[in-house]
Tab-separated table of C-alpha atoms and ligand atoms in Angstrom:
chain	number	residue	atom	x	y	z
A	200	MET	CA	33.612	-55.971	203.276
A	201	ILE	CA	32.456	-52.687	201.720
A	202	ARG	CA	29.521	-51.707	199.550
A	203	ILE	CA	29.720	-49.352	196.546
A	204	HIS	CA	26.477	-48.636	194.690
A	205	ASP	CA	24.830	-52.055	194.251
A	206	LYS	CA	27.940	-54.247	194.693
A	207	GLN	CA	30.009	-55.715	197.510
A	208	PHE	CA	33.790	-55.683	197.537
A	209	VAL	CA	36.324	-57.507	199.699
A	210	PRO	CA	39.810	-56.257	200.733
A	211	PHE	CA	42.412	-57.306	198.153
A	212	LEU	CA	45.639	-55.235	198.346
A	213	SER	CA	46.778	-53.197	201.325
A	214	ALA	CA	48.187	-49.682	201.091
A	215	SER	CA	51.639	-51.000	202.025
A	216	GLN	CA	51.577	-53.755	199.364
A	217	ILE	CA	50.725	-51.113	196.774
A	218	ASP	CA	53.409	-48.756	198.030
A	219	SER	CA	56.130	-51.456	197.893
A	220	ALA	CA	55.206	-52.276	194.299
A	221	ILE	CA	55.382	-48.596	193.332
A	222	ALA	CA	58.737	-48.101	195.085
A	223	ARG	CA	60.131	-51.075	193.140
A	224	MET	CA	58.787	-49.739	189.820
A	225	ALA	CA	60.266	-46.285	190.464
A	226	GLN	CA	63.643	-47.850	191.223
A	227	GLU	CA	63.513	-50.066	188.107
A	228	ILE	CA	62.707	-47.101	185.893
A	229	ALA	CA	65.340	-44.860	187.512
A	230	ASP	CA	67.922	-47.643	186.960
A	231	ASP	CA	67.014	-47.901	183.242
A	232	ILE	CA	67.264	-44.156	182.581
A	233	ASP	CA	70.751	-42.718	182.091
A	234	GLU	CA	71.261	-38.995	181.917
A	235	GLU	CA	67.893	-38.480	180.341
A	236	VAL	CA	65.001	-36.516	181.727
A	237	PRO	CA	61.892	-38.566	180.957
A	238	ILE	CA	58.390	-37.144	180.592
A	239	PHE	CA	55.936	-39.195	182.612
A	240	ILE	CA	52.418	-39.117	181.226
A	241	GLY	CA	49.723	-39.993	183.750
A	242	VAL	CA	46.486	-41.329	182.330
A	243	LEU	CA	43.543	-39.712	184.098
A	244	ASN	CA	41.392	-40.243	186.019
A	245	GLY	CA	42.393	-43.623	187.361
A	246	SER	CA	46.136	-43.016	187.690
A	247	PHE	CA	46.101	-39.861	189.812
A	248	MET	CA	46.974	-41.608	193.090
A	249	PHE	CA	49.532	-43.886	191.482
A	250	VAL	CA	51.245	-40.945	189.746
A	251	SER	CA	51.390	-38.961	192.969
A	252	ASP	CA	52.984	-41.796	194.963
A	253	PHE	CA	55.207	-42.833	192.055
A	254	MET	CA	56.652	-39.308	191.769
A	255	LYS	CA	57.520	-39.335	195.477
A	256	HIS	CA	59.531	-42.529	194.957
A	257	TYR	CA	61.183	-41.433	191.677
A	258	ASN	CA	64.361	-39.702	192.794
A	259	ARG	CA	65.788	-38.382	189.505
A	260	PRO	CA	65.029	-35.332	187.329
A	261	CYS	CA	61.779	-35.789	185.433
A	262	GLU	CA	58.789	-33.989	183.938
A	263	LEU	CA	55.107	-34.801	184.289
A	264	SER	CA	52.008	-34.294	182.217
A	265	PHE	CA	48.564	-35.884	182.056
A	266	ILE	CA	46.211	-37.131	179.403
A	267	LYS	CA	42.588	-38.018	179.935
A	268	LEU	CA	40.866	-40.950	178.276
A	269	SER	CA	37.692	-42.790	179.110
A	270	SER	CA	36.637	-46.326	178.221
A	271	TYR	CA	34.950	-48.020	181.158
A	272	GLN	CA	31.269	-47.904	181.986
A	273	GLY	CA	30.219	-49.770	185.102
A	274	THR	CA	32.233	-52.952	185.524
A	275	SER	CA	32.680	-53.900	181.858
A	276	THR	CA	35.038	-52.464	179.287
A	277	THR	CA	33.782	-50.789	176.134
A	278	GLU	CA	35.595	-50.904	172.802
A	279	LYS	CA	35.366	-47.153	172.374
A	280	VAL	CA	38.022	-44.987	174.045
A	281	ASN	CA	37.562	-41.206	174.075
A	282	GLU	CA	40.295	-38.589	174.400
A	283	LEU	CA	38.987	-35.941	176.803
A	284	ILE	CA	42.170	-33.966	177.588
A	285	GLY	CA	44.989	-34.047	175.047
A	286	LEU	CA	48.726	-33.995	175.431
A	287	GLY	CA	49.780	-30.392	176.121
A	288	VAL	CA	53.512	-30.927	175.871
A	289	ASN	CA	56.158	-31.309	173.151
A	290	VAL	CA	57.448	-34.883	173.285
A	291	GLU	CA	59.665	-34.790	170.170
A	292	ASN	CA	62.959	-36.601	170.724
A	293	ARG	CA	62.066	-37.285	174.361
A	294	THR	CA	61.720	-40.435	176.418
A	295	VAL	CA	58.054	-40.764	177.281
A	296	ILE	CA	56.852	-43.134	179.985
A	297	ILE	CA	53.116	-43.693	180.211
A	298	LEU	CA	51.833	-44.240	183.755
A	299	GLU	CA	48.629	-46.296	183.738
A	300	ASP	CA	46.615	-47.369	186.749
A	301	ILE	CA	45.599	-50.675	185.198
A	302	ILE	CA	45.837	-52.523	181.895
A	303	ASP	CA	42.896	-54.827	181.288
A	304	THR	CA	41.998	-55.653	177.651
A	305	GLY	CA	44.709	-53.328	176.341
A	306	ASN	CA	42.294	-51.217	174.264
A	307	THR	CA	43.364	-48.012	176.001
A	308	LEU	CA	47.016	-48.900	175.554
A	309	VAL	CA	46.540	-49.278	171.789
A	310	VAL	CA	44.889	-45.850	171.632
A	311	LEU	CA	47.746	-44.335	173.641
A	312	ASN	CA	50.302	-45.997	171.415
A	313	ASP	CA	48.596	-44.666	168.250
A	314	LEU	CA	48.512	-41.228	169.786
A	315	PHE	CA	52.296	-41.132	170.097
A	316	LYS	CA	52.988	-42.697	166.679
A	317	ASP	CA	53.407	-39.434	164.748
A	318	LYS	CA	54.924	-37.473	167.660
A	319	LYS	CA	58.561	-38.451	166.911
A	320	VAL	CA	59.276	-39.544	170.467
A	321	LYS	CA	62.719	-40.996	171.019
A	322	ASN	CA	61.527	-43.790	173.235
A	323	LEU	CA	58.021	-44.759	174.380
A	324	LYS	CA	57.616	-46.946	177.429
A	325	VAL	CA	54.639	-48.128	179.405
A	326	ALA	CA	54.365	-48.621	183.152
A	327	THR	CA	51.185	-49.929	184.737
A	328	LEU	CA	50.490	-50.372	188.418
A	329	PHE	CA	48.021	-53.231	187.909
A	330	PHE	CA	47.877	-55.739	185.063
A	331	LYS	CA	45.295	-58.435	184.307
A	332	PRO	CA	47.236	-60.970	182.165
A	333	GLU	CA	44.153	-63.126	181.524
A	334	ALA	CA	42.238	-60.158	180.116
A	335	TYR	CA	45.042	-58.724	177.971
A	336	LYS	CA	44.302	-59.241	174.254
A	337	LYS	CA	47.024	-57.162	172.572
A	338	ASP	CA	50.669	-57.729	171.587
A	339	LEU	CA	52.088	-54.388	172.681
A	340	PRO	CA	54.905	-54.814	175.196
A	341	ILE	CA	54.362	-53.530	178.731
A	342	ASP	CA	57.713	-52.395	180.108
A	343	TYR	CA	56.989	-52.100	183.820
A	344	ILE	CA	54.293	-53.897	185.815
A	345	GLY	CA	53.534	-53.254	189.481
A	346	ILE	CA	51.223	-56.124	190.436
A	347	GLU	CA	49.626	-58.827	188.274
A	348	ILE	CA	46.058	-59.484	189.355
A	349	PRO	CA	43.299	-61.966	188.419
A	350	HIS	CA	40.657	-61.098	185.835
A	351	LYS	CA	38.283	-59.617	188.395
A	352	PHE	CA	36.997	-56.089	188.830
A	353	ILE	CA	38.795	-54.004	191.447
A	354	VAL	CA	38.160	-50.618	193.031
A	355	GLY	CA	40.150	-48.173	195.169
A	356	TYR	CA	43.496	-46.385	194.983
A	357	GLY	CA	42.245	-44.203	192.129
A	358	LEU	CA	40.156	-46.886	190.422
A	359	ASP	CA	36.408	-46.414	190.418
A	360	TYR	CA	33.183	-48.319	190.154
A	361	ASP	CA	30.877	-45.840	188.410
A	362	GLU	CA	32.973	-42.955	189.767
A	363	HIS	CA	32.851	-44.113	193.389
A	364	GLY	CA	35.680	-45.648	195.413
A	365	ARG	CA	38.616	-43.700	193.956
A	366	ASN	CA	39.425	-42.254	197.387
A	367	LEU	CA	40.001	-45.640	199.057
A	368	PRO	CA	43.695	-45.915	200.051
A	369	GLU	CA	43.695	-49.682	199.407
A	370	VAL	CA	42.261	-51.946	196.695
A	371	TYR	CA	39.093	-54.037	196.940
A	372	GLN	CA	37.938	-56.846	194.679
A	373	LEU	CA	34.390	-57.497	193.512
A	374	LYS	CA	32.807	-60.176	195.665
A	375	GLU	CA	31.540	-63.176	193.634
B	176	LIG	P1	41.504	-51.493	178.967
B	176	LIG	O1	41.366	-50.476	177.862
B	176	LIG	O2	40.494	-52.609	178.825
B	176	LIG	O3	42.915	-52.026	179.124
B	176	LIG	O4	41.081	-50.790	180.304
B	176	LIG	C1	41.842	-49.802	180.823
B	176	LIG	C2	41.060	-48.836	181.678
B	176	LIG	O5	39.839	-49.370	182.163
B	176	LIG	C3	41.885	-48.523	182.891
B	176	LIG	O6	42.735	-47.434	182.662
B	176	LIG	C4	40.851	-48.285	183.960
B	176	LIG	O7	40.498	-46.922	183.976
B	176	LIG	C5	39.691	-49.140	183.552
B	176	LIG	N1	39.681	-50.445	184.272
B	176	LIG	C6	40.135	-51.643	183.822
B	176	LIG	N2	39.979	-52.614	184.742
B	176	LIG	C7	39.413	-52.021	185.820
B	176	LIG	C8	39.008	-52.514	187.122
B	176	LIG	O8	39.131	-53.708	187.494
B	176	LIG	N3	38.465	-51.578	187.957
B	176	LIG	C9	38.305	-50.262	187.612
B	176	LIG	N4	38.667	-49.768	186.426
B	176	LIG	C10	39.210	-50.639	185.523
B	177	LIG	MG1	42.857	-45.653	183.360
């Protein structure tokens, strides 16, 4: 068990479980892409570790950029999502694949989707390492999912609890 700020967390997913899921996702995506060079868009901050490991497993030509949004405060989601670093790349007529650390309510995903609406992308896809099906309230399709998890707060592997815990190489779940 570990303690972060005022809360206790228990081990939930090991580094090797996470790595296997990412290797599978990278293979799935590589298999779906023909001769195209996709632009992966990592969503900061949470996805930095996922993006790094994903890129090591993705063995075809690709480009990478990041966007920074923020929506979470503490352990509960907020309706408001802010864009802190915009997209600094031309995505017109390109295949864009969003790399998210986790999809919870789907609010962030809707904002991301709106952001690409007027950008004339050829193809927009979404890949998320973690997905909470019980929390998801939107209808937008999610193309690639690493691991489905229960509707409980997690920390580690890039995900934070009030900015702490991102450096943990494995994932911990909030203790009841
Ligand atoms: P959504 O907008 O509710 O789908 O939340 C998406 C964002 O909230 C993610 O990109 C994370 O940054 C953050 N988030 C959602 N669930 C968790 C969690 O269990 N732990 C840490 N951060 C989370
Ligand atoms: Mg995120």
